[in-house]
Coordinates of C-alpha atoms and ligand atoms in Angstrom, one line a residue:
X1 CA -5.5 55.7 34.6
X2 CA -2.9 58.1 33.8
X3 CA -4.6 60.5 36.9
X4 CA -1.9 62.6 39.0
X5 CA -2.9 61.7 42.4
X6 CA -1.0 62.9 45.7
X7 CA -1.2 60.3 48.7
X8 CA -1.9 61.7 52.3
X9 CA -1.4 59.1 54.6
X10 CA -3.3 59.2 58.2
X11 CA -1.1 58.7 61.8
X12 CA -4.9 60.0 63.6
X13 CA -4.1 63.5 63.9
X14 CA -7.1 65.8 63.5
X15 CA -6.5 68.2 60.8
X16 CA -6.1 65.3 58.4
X17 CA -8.9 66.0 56.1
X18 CA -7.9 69.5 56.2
X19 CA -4.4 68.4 54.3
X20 CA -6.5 66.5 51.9
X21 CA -8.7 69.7 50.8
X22 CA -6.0 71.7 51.2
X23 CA -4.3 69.3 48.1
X24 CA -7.6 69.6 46.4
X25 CA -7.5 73.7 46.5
X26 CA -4.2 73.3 44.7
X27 CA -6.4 71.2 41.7
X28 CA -4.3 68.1 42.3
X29 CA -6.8 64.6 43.3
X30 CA -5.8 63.7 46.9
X31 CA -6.9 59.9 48.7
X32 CA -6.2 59.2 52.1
X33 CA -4.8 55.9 53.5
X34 CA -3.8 54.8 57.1
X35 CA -0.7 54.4 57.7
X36 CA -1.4 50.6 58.2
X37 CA -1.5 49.8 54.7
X38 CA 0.5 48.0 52.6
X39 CA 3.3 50.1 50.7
X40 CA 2.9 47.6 47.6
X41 CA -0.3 49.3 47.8
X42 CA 0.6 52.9 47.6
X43 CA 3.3 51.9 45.2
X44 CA 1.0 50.6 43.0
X45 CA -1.1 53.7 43.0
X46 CA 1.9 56.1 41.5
X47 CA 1.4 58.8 43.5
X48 CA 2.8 62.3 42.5
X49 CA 3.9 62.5 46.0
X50 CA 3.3 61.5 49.3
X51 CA 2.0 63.7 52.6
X52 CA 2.5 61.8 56.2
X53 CA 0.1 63.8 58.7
X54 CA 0.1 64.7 62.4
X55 CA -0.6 62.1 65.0
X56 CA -1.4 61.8 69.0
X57 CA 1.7 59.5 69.4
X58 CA 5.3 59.8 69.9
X59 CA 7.2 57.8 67.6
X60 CA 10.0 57.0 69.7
X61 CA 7.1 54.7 72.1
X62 CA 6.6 51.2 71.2
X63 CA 3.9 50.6 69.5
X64 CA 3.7 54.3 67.9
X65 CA 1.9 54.5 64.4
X66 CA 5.0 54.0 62.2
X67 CA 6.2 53.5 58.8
X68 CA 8.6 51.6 56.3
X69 CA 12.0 52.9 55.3
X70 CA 11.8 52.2 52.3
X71 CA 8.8 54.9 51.9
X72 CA 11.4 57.2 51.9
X73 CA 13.6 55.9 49.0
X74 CA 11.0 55.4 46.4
X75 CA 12.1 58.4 44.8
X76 CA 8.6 59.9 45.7
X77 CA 8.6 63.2 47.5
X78 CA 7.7 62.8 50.8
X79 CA 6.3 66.0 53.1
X80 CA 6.3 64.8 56.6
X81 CA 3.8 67.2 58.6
X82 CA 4.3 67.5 62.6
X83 CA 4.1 63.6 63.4
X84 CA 5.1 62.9 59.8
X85 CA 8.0 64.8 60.5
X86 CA 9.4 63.6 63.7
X87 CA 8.6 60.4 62.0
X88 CA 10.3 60.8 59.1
X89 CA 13.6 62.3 61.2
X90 CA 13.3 59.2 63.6
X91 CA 13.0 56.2 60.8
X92 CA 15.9 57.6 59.0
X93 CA 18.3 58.4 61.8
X94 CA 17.4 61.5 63.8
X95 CA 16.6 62.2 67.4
X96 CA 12.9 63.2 68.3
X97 CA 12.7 63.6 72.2
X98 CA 9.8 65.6 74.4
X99 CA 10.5 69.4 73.4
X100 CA 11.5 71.3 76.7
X101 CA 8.9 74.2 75.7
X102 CA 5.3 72.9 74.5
X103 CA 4.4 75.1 71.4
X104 CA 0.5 75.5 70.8
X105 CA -0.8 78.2 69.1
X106 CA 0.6 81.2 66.5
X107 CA 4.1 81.4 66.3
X108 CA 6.6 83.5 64.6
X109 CA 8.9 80.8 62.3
X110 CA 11.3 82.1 60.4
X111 CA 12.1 80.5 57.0
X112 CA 14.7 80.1 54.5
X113 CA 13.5 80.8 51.1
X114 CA 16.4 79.0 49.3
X115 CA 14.0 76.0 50.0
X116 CA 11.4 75.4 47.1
X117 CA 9.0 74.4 49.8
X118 CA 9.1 78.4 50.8
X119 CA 9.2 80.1 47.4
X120 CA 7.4 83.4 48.0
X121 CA 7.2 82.4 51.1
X122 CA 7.9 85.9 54.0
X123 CA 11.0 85.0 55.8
X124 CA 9.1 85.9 58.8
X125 CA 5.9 84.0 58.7
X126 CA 2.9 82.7 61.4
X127 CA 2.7 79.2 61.5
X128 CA 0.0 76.8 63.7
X129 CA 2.0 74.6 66.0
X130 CA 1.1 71.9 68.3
X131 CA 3.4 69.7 69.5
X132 CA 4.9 67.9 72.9
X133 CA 7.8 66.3 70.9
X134 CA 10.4 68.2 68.5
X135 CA 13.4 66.7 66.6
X136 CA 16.0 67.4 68.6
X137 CA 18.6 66.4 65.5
X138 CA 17.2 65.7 62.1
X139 CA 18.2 62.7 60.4
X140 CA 21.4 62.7 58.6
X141 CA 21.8 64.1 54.7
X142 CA 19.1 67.0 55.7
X143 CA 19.8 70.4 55.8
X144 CA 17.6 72.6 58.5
X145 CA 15.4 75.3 56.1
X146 CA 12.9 76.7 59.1
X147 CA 13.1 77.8 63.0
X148 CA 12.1 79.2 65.8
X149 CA 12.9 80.6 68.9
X150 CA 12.0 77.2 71.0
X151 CA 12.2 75.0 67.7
X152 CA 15.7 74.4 66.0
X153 CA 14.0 72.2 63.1
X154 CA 10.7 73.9 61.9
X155 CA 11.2 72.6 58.6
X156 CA 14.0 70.7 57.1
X157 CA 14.9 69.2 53.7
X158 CA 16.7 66.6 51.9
X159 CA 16.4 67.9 48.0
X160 CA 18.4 64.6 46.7
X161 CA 15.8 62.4 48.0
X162 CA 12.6 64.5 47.3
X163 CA 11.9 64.5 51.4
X164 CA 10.5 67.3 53.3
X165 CA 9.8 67.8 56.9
X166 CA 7.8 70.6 58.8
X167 CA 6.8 70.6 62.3
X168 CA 4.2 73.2 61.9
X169 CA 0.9 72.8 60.6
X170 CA 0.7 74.3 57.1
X171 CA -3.3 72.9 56.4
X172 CA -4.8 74.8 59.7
X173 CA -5.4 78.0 58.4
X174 CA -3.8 80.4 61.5
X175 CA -0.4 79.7 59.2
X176 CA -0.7 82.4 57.6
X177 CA 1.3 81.3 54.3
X178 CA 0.5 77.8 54.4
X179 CA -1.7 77.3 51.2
X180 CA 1.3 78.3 49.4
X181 CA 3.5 76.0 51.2
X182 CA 1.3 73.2 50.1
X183 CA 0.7 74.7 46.8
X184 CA 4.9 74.6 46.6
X185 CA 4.9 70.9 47.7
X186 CA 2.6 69.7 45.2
X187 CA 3.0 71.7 42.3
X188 CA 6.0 72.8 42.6
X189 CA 8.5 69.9 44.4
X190 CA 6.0 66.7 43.1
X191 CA 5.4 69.0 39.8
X192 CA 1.9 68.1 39.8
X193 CA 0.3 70.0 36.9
X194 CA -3.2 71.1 38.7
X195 CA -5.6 70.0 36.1
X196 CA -8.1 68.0 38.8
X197 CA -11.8 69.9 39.6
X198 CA -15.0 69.7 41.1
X199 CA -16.6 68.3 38.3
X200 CA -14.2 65.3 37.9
X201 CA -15.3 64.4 41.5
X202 CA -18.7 64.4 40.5
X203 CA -18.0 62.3 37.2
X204 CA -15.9 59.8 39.6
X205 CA -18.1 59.3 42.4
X206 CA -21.1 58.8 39.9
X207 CA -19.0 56.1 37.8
X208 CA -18.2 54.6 41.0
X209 CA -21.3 54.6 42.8
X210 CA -22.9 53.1 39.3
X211 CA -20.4 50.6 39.5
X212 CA -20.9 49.7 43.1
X213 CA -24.6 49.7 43.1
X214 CA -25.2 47.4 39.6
X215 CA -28.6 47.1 39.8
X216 CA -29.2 47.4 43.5
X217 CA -32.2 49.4 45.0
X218 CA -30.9 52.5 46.6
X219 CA -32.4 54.3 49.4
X220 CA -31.9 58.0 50.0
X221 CA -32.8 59.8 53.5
X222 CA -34.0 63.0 51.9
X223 CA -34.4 66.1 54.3
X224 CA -34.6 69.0 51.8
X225 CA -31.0 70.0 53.3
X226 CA -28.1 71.1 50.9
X227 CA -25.9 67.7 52.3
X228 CA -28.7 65.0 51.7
X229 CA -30.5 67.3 48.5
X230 CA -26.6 67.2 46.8
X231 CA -26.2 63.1 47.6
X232 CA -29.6 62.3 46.5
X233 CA -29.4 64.5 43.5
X234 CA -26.0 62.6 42.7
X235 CA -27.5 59.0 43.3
X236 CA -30.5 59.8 40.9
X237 CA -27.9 60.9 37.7
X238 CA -25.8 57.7 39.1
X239 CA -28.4 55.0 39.5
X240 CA -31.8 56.8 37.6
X241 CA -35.1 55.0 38.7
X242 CA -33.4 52.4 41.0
X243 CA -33.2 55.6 43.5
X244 CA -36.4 55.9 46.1
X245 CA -36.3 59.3 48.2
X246 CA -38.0 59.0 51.6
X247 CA -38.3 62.8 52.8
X248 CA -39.7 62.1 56.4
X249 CA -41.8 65.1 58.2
X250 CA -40.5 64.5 62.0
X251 CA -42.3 67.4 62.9
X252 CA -39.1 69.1 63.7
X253 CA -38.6 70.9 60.5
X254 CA -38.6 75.1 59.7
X255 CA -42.0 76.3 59.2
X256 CA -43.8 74.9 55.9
X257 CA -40.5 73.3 55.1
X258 CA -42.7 70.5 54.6
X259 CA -44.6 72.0 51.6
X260 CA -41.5 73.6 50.3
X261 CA -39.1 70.3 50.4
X262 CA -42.1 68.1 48.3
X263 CA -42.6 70.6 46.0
X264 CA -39.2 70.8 45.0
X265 CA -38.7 67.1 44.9
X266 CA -41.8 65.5 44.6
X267 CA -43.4 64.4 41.8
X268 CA -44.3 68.4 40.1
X269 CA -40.5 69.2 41.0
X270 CA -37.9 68.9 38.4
X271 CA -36.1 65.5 39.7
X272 CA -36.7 61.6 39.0
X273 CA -36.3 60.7 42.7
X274 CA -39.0 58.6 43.5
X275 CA -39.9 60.6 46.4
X276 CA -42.0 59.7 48.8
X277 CA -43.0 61.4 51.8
X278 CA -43.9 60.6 55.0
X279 CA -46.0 62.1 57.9
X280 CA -44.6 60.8 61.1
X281 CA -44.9 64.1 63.3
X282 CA -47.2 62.6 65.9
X283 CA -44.7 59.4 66.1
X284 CA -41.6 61.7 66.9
X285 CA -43.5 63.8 69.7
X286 CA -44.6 61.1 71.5
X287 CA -41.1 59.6 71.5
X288 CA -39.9 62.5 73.0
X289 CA -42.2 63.2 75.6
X290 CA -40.9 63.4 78.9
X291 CA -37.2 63.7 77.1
X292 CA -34.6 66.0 77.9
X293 CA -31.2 65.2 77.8
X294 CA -29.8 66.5 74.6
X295 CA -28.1 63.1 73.8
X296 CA -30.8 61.3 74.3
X297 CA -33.4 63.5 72.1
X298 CA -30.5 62.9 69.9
X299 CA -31.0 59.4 69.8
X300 CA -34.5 58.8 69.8
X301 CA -34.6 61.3 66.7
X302 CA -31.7 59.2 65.0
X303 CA -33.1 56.3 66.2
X304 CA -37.0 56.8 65.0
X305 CA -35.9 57.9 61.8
X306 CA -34.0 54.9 60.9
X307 CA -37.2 52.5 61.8
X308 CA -39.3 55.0 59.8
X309 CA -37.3 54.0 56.8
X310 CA -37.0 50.5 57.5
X311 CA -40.9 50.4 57.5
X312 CA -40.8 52.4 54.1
X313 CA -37.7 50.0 52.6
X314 CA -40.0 47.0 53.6
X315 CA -43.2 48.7 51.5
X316 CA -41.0 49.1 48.7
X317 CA -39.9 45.3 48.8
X318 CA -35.6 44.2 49.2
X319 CA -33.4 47.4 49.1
X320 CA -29.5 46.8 48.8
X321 CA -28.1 50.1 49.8
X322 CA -28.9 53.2 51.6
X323 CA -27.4 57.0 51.1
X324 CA -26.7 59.9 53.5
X325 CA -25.7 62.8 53.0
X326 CA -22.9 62.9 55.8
X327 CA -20.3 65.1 55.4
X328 CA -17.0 65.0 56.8
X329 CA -17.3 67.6 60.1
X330 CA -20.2 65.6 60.8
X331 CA -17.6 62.6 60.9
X332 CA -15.1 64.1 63.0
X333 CA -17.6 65.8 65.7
X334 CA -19.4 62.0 66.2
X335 CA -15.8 60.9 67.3
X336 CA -15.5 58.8 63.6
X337 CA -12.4 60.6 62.2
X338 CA -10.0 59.2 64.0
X339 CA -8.7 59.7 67.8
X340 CA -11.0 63.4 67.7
X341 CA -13.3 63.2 70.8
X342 CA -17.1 62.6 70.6
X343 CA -18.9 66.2 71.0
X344 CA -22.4 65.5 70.1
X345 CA -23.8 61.9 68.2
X346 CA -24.6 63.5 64.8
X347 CA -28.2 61.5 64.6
X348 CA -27.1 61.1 60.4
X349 CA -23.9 59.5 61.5
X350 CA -24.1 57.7 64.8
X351 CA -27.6 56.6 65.3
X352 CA -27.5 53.6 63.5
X353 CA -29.7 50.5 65.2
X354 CA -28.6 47.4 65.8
X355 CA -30.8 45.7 63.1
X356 CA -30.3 47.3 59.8
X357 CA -32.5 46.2 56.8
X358 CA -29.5 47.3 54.6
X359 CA -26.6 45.7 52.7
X360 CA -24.8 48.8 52.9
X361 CA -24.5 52.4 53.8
X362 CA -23.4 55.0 51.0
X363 CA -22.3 58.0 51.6
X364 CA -20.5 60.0 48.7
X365 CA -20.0 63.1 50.7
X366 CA -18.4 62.1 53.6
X367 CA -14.9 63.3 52.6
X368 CA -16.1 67.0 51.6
X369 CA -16.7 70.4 53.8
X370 CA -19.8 71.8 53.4
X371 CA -18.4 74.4 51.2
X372 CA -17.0 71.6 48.8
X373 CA -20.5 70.3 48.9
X374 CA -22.1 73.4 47.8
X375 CA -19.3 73.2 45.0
X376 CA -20.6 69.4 44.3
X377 CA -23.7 70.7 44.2
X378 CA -23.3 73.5 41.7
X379 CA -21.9 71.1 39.3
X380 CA -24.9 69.0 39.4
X381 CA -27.1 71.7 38.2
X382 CA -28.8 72.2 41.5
X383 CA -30.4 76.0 41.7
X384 CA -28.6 78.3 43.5
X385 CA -31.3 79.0 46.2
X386 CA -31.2 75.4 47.3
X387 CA -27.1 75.1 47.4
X388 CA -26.5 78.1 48.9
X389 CA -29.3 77.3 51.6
X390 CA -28.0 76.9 55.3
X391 CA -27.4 74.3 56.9
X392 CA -29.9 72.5 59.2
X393 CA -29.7 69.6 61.1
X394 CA -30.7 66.3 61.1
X395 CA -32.9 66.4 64.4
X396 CA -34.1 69.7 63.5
X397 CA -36.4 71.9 65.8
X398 CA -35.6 68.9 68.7
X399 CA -32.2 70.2 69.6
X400 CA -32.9 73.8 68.9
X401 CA -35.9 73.8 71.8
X402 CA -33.8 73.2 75.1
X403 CA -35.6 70.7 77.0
X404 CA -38.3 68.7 76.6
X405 CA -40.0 69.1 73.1
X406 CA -43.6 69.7 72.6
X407 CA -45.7 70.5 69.7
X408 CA -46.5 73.5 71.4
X409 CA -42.7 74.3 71.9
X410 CA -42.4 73.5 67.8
X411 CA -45.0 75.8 66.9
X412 CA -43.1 78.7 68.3
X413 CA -39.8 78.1 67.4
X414 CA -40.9 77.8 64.0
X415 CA -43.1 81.3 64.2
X416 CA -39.8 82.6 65.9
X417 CA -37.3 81.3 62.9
X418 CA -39.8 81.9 60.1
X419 CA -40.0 85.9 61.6
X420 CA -35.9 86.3 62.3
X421 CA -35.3 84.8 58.6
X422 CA -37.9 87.1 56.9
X423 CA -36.2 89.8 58.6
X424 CA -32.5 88.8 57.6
X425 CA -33.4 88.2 54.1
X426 CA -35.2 91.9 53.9
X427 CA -32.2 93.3 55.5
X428 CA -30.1 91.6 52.4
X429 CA -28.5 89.6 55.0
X430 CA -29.2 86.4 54.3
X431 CA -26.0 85.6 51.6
X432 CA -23.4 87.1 54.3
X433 CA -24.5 85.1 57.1
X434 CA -23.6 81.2 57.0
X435 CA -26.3 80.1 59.7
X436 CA -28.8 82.0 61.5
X437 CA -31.9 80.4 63.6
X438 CA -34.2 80.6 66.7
X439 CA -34.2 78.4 69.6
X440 CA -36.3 78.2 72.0
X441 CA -34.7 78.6 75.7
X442 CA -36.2 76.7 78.0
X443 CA -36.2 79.8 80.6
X444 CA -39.6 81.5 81.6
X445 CA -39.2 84.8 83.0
X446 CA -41.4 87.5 84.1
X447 CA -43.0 90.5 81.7
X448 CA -45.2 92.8 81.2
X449 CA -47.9 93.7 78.0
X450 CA -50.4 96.1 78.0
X451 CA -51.2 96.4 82.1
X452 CA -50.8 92.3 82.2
X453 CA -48.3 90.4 84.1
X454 CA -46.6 88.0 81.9
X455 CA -44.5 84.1 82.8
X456 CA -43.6 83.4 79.4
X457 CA -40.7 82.0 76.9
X458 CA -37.4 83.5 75.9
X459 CA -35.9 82.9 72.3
X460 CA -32.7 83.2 71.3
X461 CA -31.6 84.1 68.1
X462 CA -28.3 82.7 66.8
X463 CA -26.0 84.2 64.0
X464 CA -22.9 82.9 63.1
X465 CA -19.8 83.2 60.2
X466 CA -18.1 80.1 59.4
X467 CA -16.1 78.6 57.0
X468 CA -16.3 75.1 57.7
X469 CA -18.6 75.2 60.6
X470 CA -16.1 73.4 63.1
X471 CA -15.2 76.5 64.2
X472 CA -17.5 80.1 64.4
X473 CA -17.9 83.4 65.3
X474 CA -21.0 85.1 66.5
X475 CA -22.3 87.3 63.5
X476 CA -22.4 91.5 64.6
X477 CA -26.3 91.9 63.2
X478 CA -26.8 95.4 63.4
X479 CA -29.0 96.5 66.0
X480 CA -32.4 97.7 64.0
X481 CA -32.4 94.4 62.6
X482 CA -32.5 92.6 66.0
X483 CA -34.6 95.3 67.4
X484 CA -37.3 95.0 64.5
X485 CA -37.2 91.0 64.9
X486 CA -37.3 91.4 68.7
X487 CA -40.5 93.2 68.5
X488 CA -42.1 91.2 66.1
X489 CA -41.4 87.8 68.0
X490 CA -42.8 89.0 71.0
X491 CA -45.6 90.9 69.0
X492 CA -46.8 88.1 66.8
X493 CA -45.9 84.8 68.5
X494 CA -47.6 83.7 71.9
X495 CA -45.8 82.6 75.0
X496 CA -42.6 84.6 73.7
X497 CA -42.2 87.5 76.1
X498 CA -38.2 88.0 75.6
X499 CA -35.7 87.8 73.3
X500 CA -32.2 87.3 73.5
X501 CA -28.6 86.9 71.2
X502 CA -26.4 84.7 71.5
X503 CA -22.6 86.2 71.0
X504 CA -20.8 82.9 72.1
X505 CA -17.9 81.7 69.2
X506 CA -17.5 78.1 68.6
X507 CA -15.6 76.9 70.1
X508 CA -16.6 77.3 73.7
X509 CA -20.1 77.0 72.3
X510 CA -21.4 75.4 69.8
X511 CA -23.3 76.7 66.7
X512 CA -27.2 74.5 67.9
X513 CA -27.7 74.6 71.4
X514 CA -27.7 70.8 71.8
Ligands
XMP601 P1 -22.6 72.3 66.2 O1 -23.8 72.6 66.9 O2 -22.1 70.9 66.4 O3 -23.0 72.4 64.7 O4 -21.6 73.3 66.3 C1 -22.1 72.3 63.6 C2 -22.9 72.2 62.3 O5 -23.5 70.9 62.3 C3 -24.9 71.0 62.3 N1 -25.4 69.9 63.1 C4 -26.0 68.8 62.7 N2 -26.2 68.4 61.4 N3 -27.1 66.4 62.3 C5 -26.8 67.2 61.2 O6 -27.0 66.8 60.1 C6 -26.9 66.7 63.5 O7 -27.2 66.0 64.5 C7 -26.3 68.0 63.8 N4 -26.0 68.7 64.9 C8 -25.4 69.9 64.5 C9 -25.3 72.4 62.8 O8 -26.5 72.9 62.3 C10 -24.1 73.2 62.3 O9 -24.3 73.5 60.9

């Protein structure tokens, strides 16, 4: 395959996927390996060019993540990026050492636009930096092409040999030019010509998931969701009537999402998905009774809805493979993309049990954001409406009521959320904000209606922007819309006597409230 393909290879730092879309957004296919493997291997691939990422270590330590020399004289350019940097100046030569002034955050780096890596580039630019370690003295044969005040090599080149070094991070998008500086490493220095899209993901992954399945039975965890809708939508064109769709009812789900998620998909929708559904509300709320730690509603949610669809796999006689739609923040935030900390067990990633009825797992979204997804999606002919819905998670309702969960509790969340979205989508809101939902606090508080004393429930209603949902900012609704949904919670749904916003960015909070 005569494919232009750029390699990005993985020391464990955490924008790492970001580098990869980044490489995508220039039109130019991108794979990530760890640094572990074999350079025969990546060789044998004929990359375009080749992108070393950050890392945690320092490569002067024994035992760092390293690399081959020789990666460097296969007449491949190389872009070193922080880690991949440092690295690159230590293997061939240079001095990397523990910088004297830590830089983390937005700094001012000034460039030298004689370098094709800054073409267009301003010679005054914001860049992202995070780094303990600096090269003191680059390695020999390269000439120094950024700085700044605290950093004498920001970026250095050695045009002979196709290498290229920058401490910053050019992927993170707080460097303000950094697109381009990507765009100028791939198409420009590696003079990759841009022709790779959406579409040929979707024609890939579909060969290769044909390929992988043969004539396997594949089961799909179906939740109505954009993430597990676009993955089951991709098995069924992949693998036709060997697909089966279990859509599970926890109880946890938006109100009448139910209804709305089997008549889309069931048997009067307009997919071959084999879709069955099942009623297991009842199950989940007795599991949870009593419950209330977050992680461990988590669990049991995660945990109950893989034995749900071993019980359905076993109806359906020997299954081979199952799909989920797990997408790659998903990946990173259960602590699975690399040395990232856990911040909450993603029930679709983490909750696997210890006996799985499965040969394997597939999961042909796990490298995408969700906006890459949505892209994924469009290309598979799925209507707007449903691509462009937001995003709702795998334990549902459980970890948007704080506390223990009880059908009671579900019932008026989902009144609460069924009023604040009917209000958003009247206001024309609903395309401009990414997510938007009620919780259900688990604070009582005193009130008053009509000449009665009221001990009842406070919502909260969350809004946020986002662009790839690892970080957020509270969304300014303006204030008749809140006031109007305010006084219809408390007007139309029992126990709710107060109503509350959330203006808290992610991070410090996060967008669900467990
Ligand atoms: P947080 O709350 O972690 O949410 O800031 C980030 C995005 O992920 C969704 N989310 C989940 N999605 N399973 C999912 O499929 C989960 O367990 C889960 N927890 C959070 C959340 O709705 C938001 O879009």
């Amino acid at each position: 395959m005569d494919k232009e393909l750029v390699v990005v290879i993985d020391f464990g730092g955490q924008y790492n996927q970001l580098v990869a879309r980044r490489v995508r957004e220039c039109n130019v296919y991108c794979e990530i390996y760890s640094y572990k493997t074999e350079l025969e291997k990546i060789k044998a691939m004929n990359p375009k060019g080749i992108i070393l990422t950050g890392g945690p270590n320092s490569c002067y330590e024994e035992g760092a993540a390293t690399c081959s020399p020789e990666l460097f004289g296969l007449g491949i350019p190389v872009l070193g990026l922080c880690y991949g940097a440092q690295l690159m100046s230590f293997v061939l030569g240079g001095k990397v050492a523990r910088a004297e002034v830590r830089e983390y955050g937005k700094i001012e780096v000034d460039v030298d636009n004689s370098s094709a890596l800054f073409t267009d580039v301003a010679p005054h630019t914001i860049c992202w930096m995070s780094h303990n370690d600096y090269i003191a003295v680059m390695a020999p044969g390269f000439r120094v092409v950024a700085k700044t005040d605290n950093c004498p090599v920001a970026a250095a080149e050695c045009v002979e040999k196709g290498l290229y070094a920058i401490q910053f991070h050019p992927e993170v998008l707080h460097t303000v030019e950094g697109s381009k500086i990507l765009y100028n490493f791939v198409r420009g220095i590696c003079g990759c010509g841009g022709d790779w899209r959406m579409d040929s993901f979707v024609e890939e992954n579909v060969a290769a998931i044909r390929e992988k399945v043969g004539n396997g039975k594949v089961l799909c965890a179906l939740s109505g969701g954009v993430d597990s809708s676009v993955a089951a939508v991709m098995l069924s064109k992949a693998v036709g009537e060997q697909l089966t769709c279990v859509f599970v009812d926890h109880g946890l789900l938006r109100k009448n999402e139910g209804d709305e998620v089997e008549a889309v998909f069931g048997p009067q929708g307009n997919y071959q998905l084999n879709f069955i559904r099942v009623n297991a509300q009842q199950r989940f709320y007795d599991k949870l009774a009593g419950v209330t730690e977050p992680e461990q509603k988590r669990k049991i949610i995660g945990e109950e809805f893989i034995r749900v669809f071993e019980e359905e796999a076993k109806k359906i006689g020997a299954v081979d493979f199952l799909v989920q739609g797990t997408i790659y923040p998903d990946v990173v935030e259960s602590g699975l993309g690399g040395e990232s900390a856990v911040i909450k067990s993603h029930h679709n990633v983490g909750g696997l049990p210890d006996y799985v009825d499965f040969k394997e797992i597939i999961e042909p979204l796990r490298n995408l954001f969700k906006d890459e997804v949505r892209k994924v999606g469009l290309e598979l002919g799925i209507p707007e409406h449903l691509v462009f819905r937001q995003p709702f998670p795998g334990p549902g309702l459980g970890i948007r009521i704080i506390g223990e969960v009880t059908a009671e509790k579900v019932r008026i969340v989902q009144d609460a959320d069924a009023i604040y979205r009917e209000e958003i989508a009247k206001a024309g809101l609903d395309r401009g904000i990414n997510q938007y939902f009620a919780a259900l606090t688990n604070m009582r508080s005193v009130g008053v209606m009509g000449d009665e004393r009221t001990y009842d429930y406070a919502v909260a209603l969350r809004a946020v922007n986002t662009v790839d949902f690892m970080t957020a900012e509270a969304a300014e609704l303006p204030w008749d819309v809140l006031k109007k949904v305010t006084s219809r919670i408390i007007n139309e749904v029992g126990h709710v006597n107060r109503v509350v916003y959330d203006c808290t960015s992610k991070p410090p909070g996060t967008i669900e409230f467990e």
